PDB file of C-alpha atoms in Angstrom:
ATOM      1  CA  MET A  18       0.000   0.000   0.000  1.00  0.00           C
ATOM      2  CA  ALA A  19       2.760   2.443   0.970  1.00  0.00           C
ATOM      3  CA  SER A  20       4.704   1.788  -2.251  1.00  0.00           C
ATOM      4  CA  SER A  21       1.566   2.138  -4.344  1.00  0.00           C
ATOM      5  CA  LEU A  22       0.665   5.388  -2.575  1.00  0.00           C
ATOM      6  CA  LEU A  23       4.133   6.804  -3.209  1.00  0.00           C
ATOM      7  CA  HIS A  24       4.073   6.044  -6.935  1.00  0.00           C
ATOM      8  CA  GLN A  25       0.473   7.059  -7.605  1.00  0.00           C
ATOM      9  CA  HIS A  26       0.302  10.156  -5.424  1.00  0.00           C
ATOM     10  CA  LEU A  27       3.860  11.521  -5.399  1.00  0.00           C
ATOM     11  CA  HIS A  28       2.679  14.946  -6.553  1.00  0.00           C
ATOM     12  CA  GLU A  29       0.031  15.164  -3.824  1.00  0.00           C
ATOM     13  CA  LEU A  30       2.663  14.174  -1.245  1.00  0.00           C
ATOM     14  CA  SER A  31       5.010  16.913  -2.443  1.00  0.00           C
ATOM     15  CA  VAL A  32       2.181  19.456  -2.173  1.00  0.00           C
ATOM     16  CA  PHE A  33       1.420  18.184   1.336  1.00  0.00           C
ATOM     17  CA  ASP A  34       5.087  18.605   2.282  1.00  0.00           C
ATOM     18  CA  ALA A  35       5.144  22.212   1.045  1.00  0.00           C
ATOM     19  CA  ALA A  36       1.920  23.058   2.893  1.00  0.00           C
ATOM     20  CA  ALA A  37       3.187  21.439   6.099  1.00  0.00           C
ATOM     21  CA  ARG A  38       6.426  23.408   5.957  1.00  0.00           C
ATOM     22  CA  ALA A  39       4.725  26.692   5.095  1.00  0.00           C
ATOM     23  CA  GLY A  40       1.741  26.347   7.439  1.00  0.00           C
ATOM     24  CA  SER A  41      -0.403  27.882   4.723  1.00  0.00           C
ATOM     25  CA  PHE A  42      -1.962  26.741   1.480  1.00  0.00           C
ATOM     26  CA  SER A  43      -1.351  30.195  -0.009  1.00  0.00           C
ATOM     27  CA  ALA A  44       2.349  30.171   0.874  1.00  0.00           C
ATOM     28  CA  ALA A  45       2.707  26.624  -0.432  1.00  0.00           C
ATOM     29  CA  GLY A  46       1.056  27.705  -3.670  1.00  0.00           C
ATOM     30  CA  ARG A  47       3.534  30.554  -4.095  1.00  0.00           C
ATOM     31  CA  GLU A  48       6.430  28.143  -3.574  1.00  0.00           C
ATOM     32  CA  LEU A  49       5.060  25.626  -6.052  1.00  0.00           C
ATOM     33  CA  GLY A  50       3.675  28.087  -8.582  1.00  0.00           C
ATOM     34  CA  MET A  51       0.096  26.959  -7.929  1.00  0.00           C
ATOM     35  CA  THR A  52      -3.092  28.624  -6.760  1.00  0.00           C
ATOM     36  CA  GLN A  53      -4.353  28.188  -3.204  1.00  0.00           C
ATOM     37  CA  SER A  54      -7.333  26.248  -4.477  1.00  0.00           C
ATOM     38  CA  ALA A  55      -5.075  23.841  -6.393  1.00  0.00           C
ATOM     39  CA  VAL A  56      -3.066  23.161  -3.231  1.00  0.00           C
ATOM     40  CA  SER A  57      -6.275  22.587  -1.284  1.00  0.00           C
ATOM     41  CA  HIS A  58      -7.528  20.201  -3.992  1.00  0.00           C
ATOM     42  CA  HIS A  59      -4.343  18.095  -3.922  1.00  0.00           C
ATOM     43  CA  VAL A  60      -4.402  17.917  -0.123  1.00  0.00           C
ATOM     44  CA  ALA A  61      -8.084  16.903  -0.166  1.00  0.00           C
ATOM     45  CA  THR A  62      -7.289  14.172  -2.716  1.00  0.00           C
ATOM     46  CA  LEU A  63      -4.532  12.809  -0.490  1.00  0.00           C
ATOM     47  CA  GLU A  64      -6.786  12.911   2.578  1.00  0.00           C
ATOM     48  CA  ALA A  65      -9.468  10.969   0.691  1.00  0.00           C
ATOM     49  CA  VAL A  66      -6.940   8.295  -0.304  1.00  0.00           C
ATOM     50  CA  LEU A  67      -5.545   7.996   3.226  1.00  0.00           C
ATOM     51  CA  GLY A  68      -8.898   8.143   4.953  1.00  0.00           C
ATOM     52  CA  PHE A  69      -7.979  10.752   7.565  1.00  0.00           C
ATOM     53  CA  ARG A  70      -7.480  14.507   7.896  1.00  0.00           C
ATOM     54  CA  LEU A  71      -4.001  15.918   7.497  1.00  0.00           C
ATOM     55  CA  PHE A  72      -4.678  19.548   8.359  1.00  0.00           C
ATOM     56  CA  ALA A  73      -6.917  21.477  10.681  1.00  0.00           C
ATOM     57  CA  ARG A  74      -7.929  24.885   9.374  1.00  0.00           C
ATOM     58  CA  VAL A  75      -6.843  27.629  11.750  1.00  0.00           C
ATOM     59  CA  TRP A  76      -6.787  31.404  11.645  1.00  0.00           C
ATOM     60  CA  ARG A  77      -4.487  32.594   8.856  1.00  0.00           C
ATOM     61  CA  GLY A  78      -3.449  29.134   7.772  1.00  0.00           C
ATOM     62  CA  VAL A  79      -3.504  25.456   8.572  1.00  0.00           C
ATOM     63  CA  ALA A  80      -2.035  23.230  11.256  1.00  0.00           C
ATOM     64  CA  LEU A  81      -1.087  19.582  11.055  1.00  0.00           C
ATOM     65  CA  THR A  82      -3.350  17.090  12.740  1.00  0.00           C
ATOM     66  CA  ASP A  83      -1.687  14.368  14.833  1.00  0.00           C
ATOM     67  CA  SER A  84      -1.910  11.997  11.866  1.00  0.00           C
ATOM     68  CA  GLY A  85      -0.582  14.705   9.532  1.00  0.00           C
ATOM     69  CA  ALA A  86       2.374  15.334  11.862  1.00  0.00           C
ATOM     70  CA  VAL A  87       3.256  11.611  11.864  1.00  0.00           C
ATOM     71  CA  LEU A  88       3.173  11.535   8.052  1.00  0.00           C
ATOM     72  CA  PHE A  89       5.223  14.733   7.789  1.00  0.00           C
ATOM     73  CA  ASP A  90       7.905  13.385  10.159  1.00  0.00           C
ATOM     74  CA  GLY A  91       8.062  10.144   8.198  1.00  0.00           C
ATOM     75  CA  MET A  92       8.416  11.980   4.913  1.00  0.00           C
ATOM     76  CA  LYS A  93      11.436  13.926   6.206  1.00  0.00           C
ATOM     77  CA  ASN A  94      13.538  10.766   6.230  1.00  0.00           C
ATOM     78  CA  GLY A  95      12.392   9.856   2.740  1.00  0.00           C
ATOM     79  CA  LEU A  96      13.103  13.330   1.370  1.00  0.00           C
ATOM     80  CA  ALA A  97      16.527  13.320   3.032  1.00  0.00           C
ATOM     81  CA  ALA A  98      17.274  10.017   1.320  1.00  0.00           C
ATOM     82  CA  ILE A  99      16.127  11.450  -2.027  1.00  0.00           C
ATOM     83  CA  GLY A 100      18.326  14.511  -1.482  1.00  0.00           C
ATOM     84  CA  ALA A 101      21.308  12.306  -0.682  1.00  0.00           C
ATOM     85  CA  GLY A 102      20.613  10.315  -3.828  1.00  0.00           C
ATOM     86  CA  ILE A 103      20.533  13.471  -5.930  1.00  0.00           C
ATOM     87  CA  GLU A 104      23.836  14.695  -4.489  1.00  0.00           C
ATOM     88  CA  GLY A 105      25.359  11.277  -5.061  1.00  0.00           C
ATOM     89  CA  ALA A 106      24.205  11.339  -8.661  1.00  0.00           C
ATOM     90  CA  ARG A 107      25.673  14.811  -9.121  1.00  0.00           C
ATOM     91  CA  ALA A 108      28.995  13.671  -7.646  1.00  0.00           C
ATOM     92  CA  ALA A 109      29.047  10.688  -9.978  1.00  0.00           C
ATOM     93  CA  ALA A 110      28.325  12.965 -12.935  1.00  0.00           C
ATOM     94  CA  ARG A 111      31.138  15.325 -11.902  1.00  0.00           C
ATOM     95  CA  GLN A 112      33.543  12.407 -11.768  1.00  0.00           C
ATOM     96  CA  ARG A 113      32.630  11.629 -15.366  1.00  0.00           C
ATOM     97  CA  GLN A 114      33.198  15.178 -16.555  1.00  0.00           C
ATOM     98  CA  PHE A 115      36.199  17.502 -16.419  1.00  0.00           C
ATOM     99  CA  THR A 116      35.252  21.109 -17.115  1.00  0.00           C
ATOM    100  CA  VAL A 117      37.711  23.917 -17.841  1.00  0.00           C
ATOM    101  CA  VAL A 118      36.407  27.481 -17.536  1.00  0.00           C
ATOM    102  CA  THR A 119      38.290  30.168 -19.449  1.00  0.00           C
ATOM    103  CA  ASP A 120      37.867  33.175 -21.737  1.00  0.00           C
ATOM    104  CA  PHE A 121      36.958  32.853 -25.395  1.00  0.00           C
ATOM    105  CA  ALA A 122      40.341  34.040 -26.670  1.00  0.00           C
ATOM    106  CA  PHE A 123      42.360  31.474 -24.697  1.00  0.00           C
ATOM    107  CA  ALA A 124      40.015  28.678 -25.700  1.00  0.00           C
ATOM    108  CA  SER A 125      40.003  29.699 -29.382  1.00  0.00           C
ATOM    109  CA  PHE A 126      43.702  30.366 -29.925  1.00  0.00           C
ATOM    110  CA  TRP A 127      45.383  27.960 -27.519  1.00  0.00           C
ATOM    111  CA  LEU A 128      43.220  25.283 -25.940  1.00  0.00           C
ATOM    112  CA  VAL A 129      41.167  24.121 -28.931  1.00  0.00           C
ATOM    113  CA  SER A 130      44.262  23.098 -30.885  1.00  0.00           C
ATOM    114  CA  ARG A 131      45.257  20.896 -27.935  1.00  0.00           C
ATOM    115  CA  LEU A 132      41.968  19.085 -27.374  1.00  0.00           C
ATOM    116  CA  ALA A 133      43.564  15.708 -27.987  1.00  0.00           C
ATOM    117  CA  GLU A 134      45.905  16.294 -25.057  1.00  0.00           C
ATOM    118  CA  LEU A 135      43.019  17.521 -22.917  1.00  0.00           C
ATOM    119  CA  ARG A 136      41.084  14.334 -23.663  1.00  0.00           C
ATOM    120  CA  ARG A 137      44.139  12.249 -22.798  1.00  0.00           C
ATOM    121  CA  ILE A 138      44.535  13.988 -19.458  1.00  0.00           C
ATOM    122  CA  SER A 139      40.838  13.654 -18.574  1.00  0.00           C
ATOM    123  CA  GLY A 140      41.065   9.888 -19.147  1.00  0.00           C
ATOM    124  CA  GLY A 141      37.616   8.338 -18.840  1.00  0.00           C
ATOM    125  CA  SER A 142      35.981  11.682 -18.091  1.00  0.00           C
ATOM    126  CA  ASP A 143      34.140  13.823 -20.626  1.00  0.00           C
ATOM    127  CA  ALA A 144      36.221  16.951 -21.288  1.00  0.00           C
ATOM    128  CA  SER A 145      34.259  20.201 -21.477  1.00  0.00           C
ATOM    129  CA  ILE A 146      35.297  23.813 -22.116  1.00  0.00           C
ATOM    130  CA  VAL A 147      33.077  26.666 -20.917  1.00  0.00           C
ATOM    131  CA  THR A 148      33.948  30.191 -22.082  1.00  0.00           C
ATOM    132  CA  SER A 149      32.974  33.805 -21.661  1.00  0.00           C
ATOM    133  CA  GLN A 150      33.918  36.669 -23.943  1.00  0.00           C
ATOM    134  CA  ALA A 151      35.855  38.455 -21.189  1.00  0.00           C
ATOM    135  CA  SER A 152      38.179  36.736 -18.734  1.00  0.00           C
ATOM    136  CA  ALA A 153      36.886  38.883 -15.878  1.00  0.00           C
ATOM    137  CA  ALA A 154      33.347  37.596 -16.434  1.00  0.00           C
ATOM    138  CA  VAL A 155      34.067  33.877 -16.154  1.00  0.00           C
ATOM    139  CA  ASP A 156      31.801  31.985 -13.754  1.00  0.00           C
ATOM    140  CA  LEU A 157      34.285  30.033 -11.646  1.00  0.00           C
ATOM    141  CA  SER A 158      31.556  27.997  -9.954  1.00  0.00           C
ATOM    142  CA  ILE A 159      30.680  25.958 -13.053  1.00  0.00           C
ATOM    143  CA  GLY A 160      34.050  24.320 -13.669  1.00  0.00           C
ATOM    144  CA  ASP A 161      36.594  22.022 -12.077  1.00  0.00           C
ATOM    145  CA  VAL A 162      39.400  24.471 -12.866  1.00  0.00           C
ATOM    146  CA  ALA A 163      39.687  27.905 -14.475  1.00  0.00           C
ATOM    147  CA  VAL A 164      42.339  29.480 -16.686  1.00  0.00           C
ATOM    148  CA  THR A 165      41.889  33.231 -16.330  1.00  0.00           C
ATOM    149  CA  PHE A 166      43.666  36.479 -17.115  1.00  0.00           C
ATOM    150  CA  GLY A 167      44.058  38.962 -14.270  1.00  0.00           C
ATOM    151  CA  VAL A 168      41.251  37.489 -12.144  1.00  0.00           C
ATOM    152  CA  GLN A 169      41.448  37.564  -8.360  1.00  0.00           C
ATOM    153  CA  ALA A 170      41.093  34.029  -7.029  1.00  0.00           C
ATOM    154  CA  PRO A 171      38.326  33.503  -4.425  1.00  0.00           C
ATOM    155  CA  LYS A 172      39.422  32.867  -0.861  1.00  0.00           C
ATOM    156  CA  GLY A 173      40.738  29.346  -0.391  1.00  0.00           C
ATOM    157  CA  TRP A 174      41.444  28.757  -4.089  1.00  0.00           C
ATOM    158  CA  GLU A 175      44.896  27.781  -5.318  1.00  0.00           C
ATOM    159  CA  ILE A 176      46.379  30.150  -7.910  1.00  0.00           C
ATOM    160  CA  THR A 177      49.302  29.228 -10.170  1.00  0.00           C
ATOM    161  CA  ARG A 178      50.822  31.755 -12.573  1.00  0.00           C
ATOM    162  CA  LEU A 179      51.199  30.127 -15.978  1.00  0.00           C
ATOM    163  CA  VAL A 180      52.579  33.043 -17.975  1.00  0.00           C
ATOM    164  CA  ASP A 181      53.031  36.770 -17.333  1.00  0.00           C
ATOM    165  CA  GLU A 182      51.283  39.271 -19.557  1.00  0.00           C
ATOM    166  CA  GLU A 183      53.537  39.503 -22.605  1.00  0.00           C
ATOM    167  CA  VAL A 184      52.496  41.663 -25.543  1.00  0.00           C
ATOM    168  CA  VAL A 185      54.033  42.149 -28.986  1.00  0.00           C
ATOM    169  CA  PRO A 186      52.604  44.034 -31.994  1.00  0.00           C
ATOM    170  CA  VAL A 187      51.723  41.664 -34.839  1.00  0.00           C
ATOM    171  CA  VAL A 188      50.778  42.180 -38.483  1.00  0.00           C
ATOM    172  CA  SER A 189      50.082  40.044 -41.516  1.00  0.00           C
ATOM    173  CA  PRO A 190      53.087  38.997 -43.634  1.00  0.00           C
ATOM    174  CA  GLN A 191      51.812  41.265 -46.418  1.00  0.00           C
ATOM    175  CA  LEU A 192      51.867  44.314 -44.148  1.00  0.00           C
ATOM    176  CA  ALA A 193      55.195  43.285 -42.619  1.00  0.00           C
ATOM    177  CA  ALA A 194      56.750  43.371 -46.100  1.00  0.00           C
ATOM    178  CA  ARG A 195      55.500  46.887 -46.749  1.00  0.00           C
ATOM    179  CA  GLN A 196      58.138  49.609 -46.641  1.00  0.00           C
ATOM    180  CA  GLY A 197      57.595  52.288 -44.017  1.00  0.00           C
ATOM    181  CA  LEU A 198      55.179  50.300 -41.901  1.00  0.00           C
ATOM    182  CA  PHE A 199      56.537  52.124 -38.873  1.00  0.00           C
ATOM    183  CA  ALA A 200      58.045  55.571 -38.621  1.00  0.00           C
ATOM    184  CA  ALA A 201      61.510  56.134 -37.176  1.00  0.00           C
ATOM    185  CA  ASP A 202      59.993  56.760 -33.751  1.00  0.00           C
ATOM    186  CA  GLY A 203      58.077  53.456 -33.914  1.00  0.00           C
ATOM    187  CA  ALA A 204      54.635  54.934 -34.545  1.00  0.00           C
ATOM    188  CA  ALA A 205      52.534  52.792 -36.898  1.00  0.00           C
ATOM    189  CA  ARG A 206      51.620  54.184 -40.307  1.00  0.00           C
ATOM    190  CA  VAL A 207      48.766  51.704 -40.691  1.00  0.00           C
ATOM    191  CA  PRO A 208      45.545  51.452 -38.649  1.00  0.00           C
ATOM    192  CA  LEU A 209      45.907  50.292 -35.076  1.00  0.00           C
ATOM    193  CA  LEU A 210      43.469  47.574 -34.032  1.00  0.00           C
ATOM    194  CA  HIS A 211      42.043  48.229 -30.565  1.00  0.00           C
ATOM    195  CA  LEU A 212      40.261  45.897 -28.143  1.00  0.00           C
ATOM    196  CA  ASP A 213      37.324  47.836 -26.700  1.00  0.00           C
ATOM    197  CA  THR A 214      35.506  45.748 -24.102  1.00  0.00           C
ATOM    198  CA  PRO A 215      34.392  46.235 -20.476  1.00  0.00           C
ATOM    199  CA  GLY A 216      37.357  46.024 -18.125  1.00  0.00           C
ATOM    200  CA  ARG A 217      39.822  47.090 -20.835  1.00  0.00           C
ATOM    201  CA  ASP A 218      41.990  48.765 -18.181  1.00  0.00           C
ATOM    202  CA  ARG A 219      42.926  45.262 -17.034  1.00  0.00           C
ATOM    203  CA  TRP A 220      45.328  44.672 -19.931  1.00  0.00           C
ATOM    204  CA  LEU A 221      47.835  46.714 -21.911  1.00  0.00           C
ATOM    205  CA  SER A 222      46.460  49.108 -24.500  1.00  0.00           C
ATOM    206  CA  TRP A 223      48.193  50.784 -27.408  1.00  0.00           C
ATOM    207  CA  PRO A 224      48.911  53.981 -25.402  1.00  0.00           C
ATOM    208  CA  ASP A 225      50.366  51.743 -22.657  1.00  0.00           C
ATOM    209  CA  TYR A 226      52.553  49.952 -25.165  1.00  0.00           C
ATOM    210  CA  PHE A 227      53.955  53.102 -26.777  1.00  0.00           C
ATOM    211  CA  SER A 228      54.607  54.648 -23.366  1.00  0.00           C
ATOM    212  CA  LEU A 229      56.347  51.593 -21.920  1.00  0.00           C
ATOM    213  CA  ALA A 230      58.348  51.025 -25.102  1.00  0.00           C
ATOM    214  CA  GLY A 231      59.548  54.624 -25.047  1.00  0.00           C
ATOM    215  CA  LEU A 232      57.946  55.413 -28.378  1.00  0.00           C
ATOM    216  CA  ALA A 233      56.004  58.459 -29.478  1.00  0.00           C
ATOM    217  CA  PRO A 234      52.217  58.138 -29.197  1.00  0.00           C
ATOM    218  CA  ALA A 235      50.589  57.006 -32.394  1.00  0.00           C
ATOM    219  CA  PRO A 236      49.049  59.859 -34.394  1.00  0.00           C
ATOM    220  CA  ALA A 237      45.315  59.930 -34.776  1.00  0.00           C
ATOM    221  CA  GLY A 238      44.303  57.847 -37.755  1.00  0.00           C
ATOM    222  CA  ALA A 239      41.741  55.496 -39.199  1.00  0.00           C
ATOM    223  CA  ASP A 240      42.011  53.037 -36.326  1.00  0.00           C
ATOM    224  CA  LEU A 241      39.607  50.140 -35.846  1.00  0.00           C
ATOM    225  CA  SER A 242      38.041  48.896 -32.593  1.00  0.00           C
ATOM    226  CA  PHE A 243      36.618  45.471 -31.781  1.00  0.00           C
ATOM    227  CA  ASN A 244      34.741  44.109 -28.775  1.00  0.00           C
ATOM    228  CA  ASN A 245      36.045  40.599 -29.400  1.00  0.00           C
ATOM    229  CA  TYR A 246      39.721  39.609 -29.377  1.00  0.00           C
ATOM    230  CA  PRO A 247      39.434  36.700 -31.839  1.00  0.00           C
ATOM    231  CA  LEU A 248      37.745  39.053 -34.305  1.00  0.00           C
ATOM    232  CA  LEU A 249      40.512  41.618 -33.813  1.00  0.00           C
ATOM    233  CA  ILE A 250      43.164  38.993 -34.551  1.00  0.00           C
ATOM    234  CA  GLN A 251      41.285  37.866 -37.660  1.00  0.00           C
ATOM    235  CA  ALA A 252      41.370  41.470 -38.852  1.00  0.00           C
ATOM    236  CA  ALA A 253      45.144  41.538 -38.321  1.00  0.00           C
ATOM    237  CA  ILE A 254      45.552  38.285 -40.286  1.00  0.00           C
ATOM    238  CA  ALA A 255      43.463  39.849 -43.078  1.00  0.00           C
ATOM    239  CA  GLY A 256      45.903  42.776 -43.270  1.00  0.00           C
ATOM    240  CA  GLN A 257      43.555  45.385 -41.821  1.00  0.00           C
ATOM    241  CA  GLY A 258      46.121  46.820 -39.414  1.00  0.00           C
ATOM    242  CA  VAL A 259      48.522  46.098 -36.587  1.00  0.00           C
ATOM    243  CA  ALA A 260      47.305  44.411 -33.387  1.00  0.00           C
ATOM    244  CA  LEU A 261      48.705  43.854 -29.939  1.00  0.00           C
ATOM    245  CA  GLY A 262      49.308  40.142 -29.676  1.00  0.00           C
ATOM    246  CA  TRP A 263      49.165  38.464 -26.286  1.00  0.00           C
ATOM    247  CA  ARG A 264      51.339  35.448 -25.748  1.00  0.00           C
ATOM    248  CA  PRO A 265      50.716  32.553 -25.852  1.00  0.00           C
ATOM    249  CA  LEU A 266      47.521  33.334 -27.809  1.00  0.00           C
ATOM    250  CA  VAL A 267      49.327  34.442 -30.968  1.00  0.00           C
ATOM    251  CA  ASP A 268      52.269  32.020 -30.803  1.00  0.00           C
ATOM    252  CA  ASP A 269      50.673  29.328 -32.981  1.00  0.00           C
ATOM    253  CA  LEU A 270      49.637  31.974 -35.521  1.00  0.00           C
ATOM    254  CA  ILE A 271      53.210  33.286 -35.653  1.00  0.00           C
ATOM    255  CA  ASP A 272      54.593  29.759 -36.008  1.00  0.00           C
ATOM    256  CA  ARG A 273      52.206  29.104 -38.908  1.00  0.00           C
ATOM    257  CA  GLY A 274      53.260  32.312 -40.655  1.00  0.00           C
ATOM    258  CA  LEU A 275      49.855  33.964 -40.393  1.00  0.00           C
ATOM    259  CA  LEU A 276      51.224  36.803 -38.255  1.00  0.00           C
ATOM    260  CA  VAL A 277      54.619  38.443 -37.916  1.00  0.00           C
ATOM    261  CA  PRO A 278      55.879  40.060 -34.680  1.00  0.00           C
ATOM    262  CA  THR A 279      57.153  43.620 -35.026  1.00  0.00           C
ATOM    263  CA  LEU A 280      58.969  46.064 -32.768  1.00  0.00           C
ATOM    264  CA  GLY A 281      59.569  44.469 -29.350  1.00  0.00           C
ATOM    265  CA  THR A 282      57.792  42.709 -26.507  1.00  0.00           C
ATOM    266  CA  VAL A 283      56.512  44.264 -23.292  1.00  0.00           C
ATOM    267  CA  ARG A 284      56.180  41.955 -20.311  1.00  0.00           C
ATOM    268  CA  ASN A 285      54.089  42.816 -17.266  1.00  0.00           C
ATOM    269  CA  ARG A 286      54.883  40.573 -14.323  1.00  0.00           C
ATOM    270  CA  SER A 287      52.023  41.875 -12.179  1.00  0.00           C
ATOM    271  CA  ARG A 288      49.361  39.937 -14.115  1.00  0.00           C
ATOM    272  CA  GLY A 289      48.934  37.220 -16.681  1.00  0.00           C
ATOM    273  CA  TYR A 290      47.198  33.897 -17.265  1.00  0.00           C
ATOM    274  CA  ASP A 291      46.659  31.902 -14.070  1.00  0.00           C
ATOM    275  CA  LEU A 292      45.320  28.465 -13.253  1.00  0.00           C
ATOM    276  CA  LEU A 293      42.693  28.645 -10.501  1.00  0.00           C
ATOM    277  CA  VAL A 294      41.835  25.476  -8.579  1.00  0.00           C
ATOM    278  CA  PRO A 295      38.966  25.386  -6.054  1.00  0.00           C
ATOM    279  CA  PRO A 296      39.475  24.107  -2.482  1.00  0.00           C
ATOM    280  CA  ARG A 297      40.106  20.349  -2.369  1.00  0.00           C
ATOM    281  CA  GLY A 298      40.384  20.328  -6.160  1.00  0.00           C
ATOM    282  CA  GLY A 299      44.088  19.584  -5.901  1.00  0.00           C
ATOM    283  CA  ALA A 300      43.235  16.094  -4.643  1.00  0.00           C
ATOM    284  CA  ASN A 301      41.705  15.278  -8.037  1.00  0.00           C
ATOM    285  CA  PRO A 302      44.324  13.384 -10.103  1.00  0.00           C
ATOM    286  CA  VAL A 303      42.909  14.802 -13.358  1.00  0.00           C
ATOM    287  CA  ILE A 304      43.396  18.351 -12.070  1.00  0.00           C
ATOM    288  CA  ARG A 305      46.935  17.540 -10.939  1.00  0.00           C
ATOM    289  CA  ASP A 306      47.774  16.160 -14.389  1.00  0.00           C
ATOM    290  CA  PHE A 307      46.163  19.174 -16.079  1.00  0.00           C
ATOM    291  CA  LYS A 308      48.233  21.545 -13.945  1.00  0.00           C
ATOM    292  CA  ARG A 309      51.495  19.729 -14.683  1.00  0.00           C
ATOM    293  CA  TRP A 310      50.684  19.709 -18.398  1.00  0.00           C
ATOM    294  CA  LEU A 311      49.972  23.472 -18.486  1.00  0.00           C
ATOM    295  CA  GLN A 312      53.146  24.279 -16.559  1.00  0.00           C
ATOM    296  CA  ALA A 313      55.200  22.156 -18.944  1.00  0.00           C
ATOM    297  CA  GLU A 314      53.585  23.753 -22.008  1.00  0.00           C
ATOM    298  CA  PHE A 315      54.116  27.312 -20.838  1.00  0.00           C
ATOM    299  CA  GLY A 316      57.594  26.529 -19.592  1.00  0.00           C
ATOM    300  CA  GLN A 317      58.556  25.795 -23.191  1.00  0.00           C
ATOM    301  CA  LEU A 318      57.552  29.200 -24.597  1.00  0.00           C
ATOM    302  CA  ALA A 319      60.300  30.387 -26.929  1.00  0.00           C
ATOM    303  CA  PRO A 320      61.524  33.852 -25.891  1.00  0.00           C
ATOM    304  CA  LEU A 321      60.884  36.787 -28.187  1.00  0.00           C
ATOM    305  CA  GLU A 322      62.973  39.923 -28.166  1.00  0.00           C
ATOM    306  CA  THR A 323      61.919  41.736 -25.006  1.00  0.00           C
ATOM    307  CA  MET A 324      61.928  45.490 -25.056  1.00  0.00           C
ATOM    308  CA  VAL A 325      60.904  46.209 -21.474  1.00  0.00           C
ATOM    309  CA  ILE A 326      59.829  44.333 -18.367  1.00  0.00           C
ATOM    310  CA  ILE A 327      57.548  45.954 -15.793  1.00  0.00           C
ATOM    311  CA  GLY A 328      56.142  44.815 -12.488  1.00  0.00           C
TER     312      GLY A 328
END
């Protein structure tokens, strides 16, 4: 009888639980997205099946009868078991999935080309990459680890610097071959490609670069602005102007001959790409392997000519 009641009247039991906790059919209805009359109907149906009253109507609400209180207490254990089952299922699902949270630029220009290695590291788990357009906007709570640029790690998280901010101007090979691309003082004679997104003070800009490199500010010209770094880099590859290239994002493009570094590199040691690991995440062998792999990869970055180091 009990098993049959549970399967046939699970919805009525859940409505009863909400009403018992709230002490009001109206409040239970608001919680469940139902009308007061619908809650009352479901409770009445359950009372008819059981053959006894569950609630006594009182001023401004309802109160459990003795029989209703016994049922409510018994349901607590069952609901606790269901909750434990749900959490267990979630834990099992997490063990089958390894999720990396990062910004769109890092995923597009660096991580995607190394998916085979990511799958190898994750072993039997399903590898997943979750991105946001801006590194500062990444939701750290939805991943096992995060690779972020200039993001403050939450309290208790482990933070490992992978690479300092390192910026070099890059152009297409066609533009690089053009005579007089840069003036004697270093100022570009072609459009500058700017990244214009929220939080843009968190990374080097063209004025920052010229100042740190000891070059004259670029004259006003027909510059172009983009709110998306991958799009900006595509414009540089297409010969639309000169872009600031962040390492290691542009390294593969330089190696493939799609972009050519010009002038010199500015390195800012006060920020860069970091690996963020939540508390207790370091005990996960997949995360440990992922960390070692990233450190090895970034430790092999070939040096470019460095003009100035700050920080």
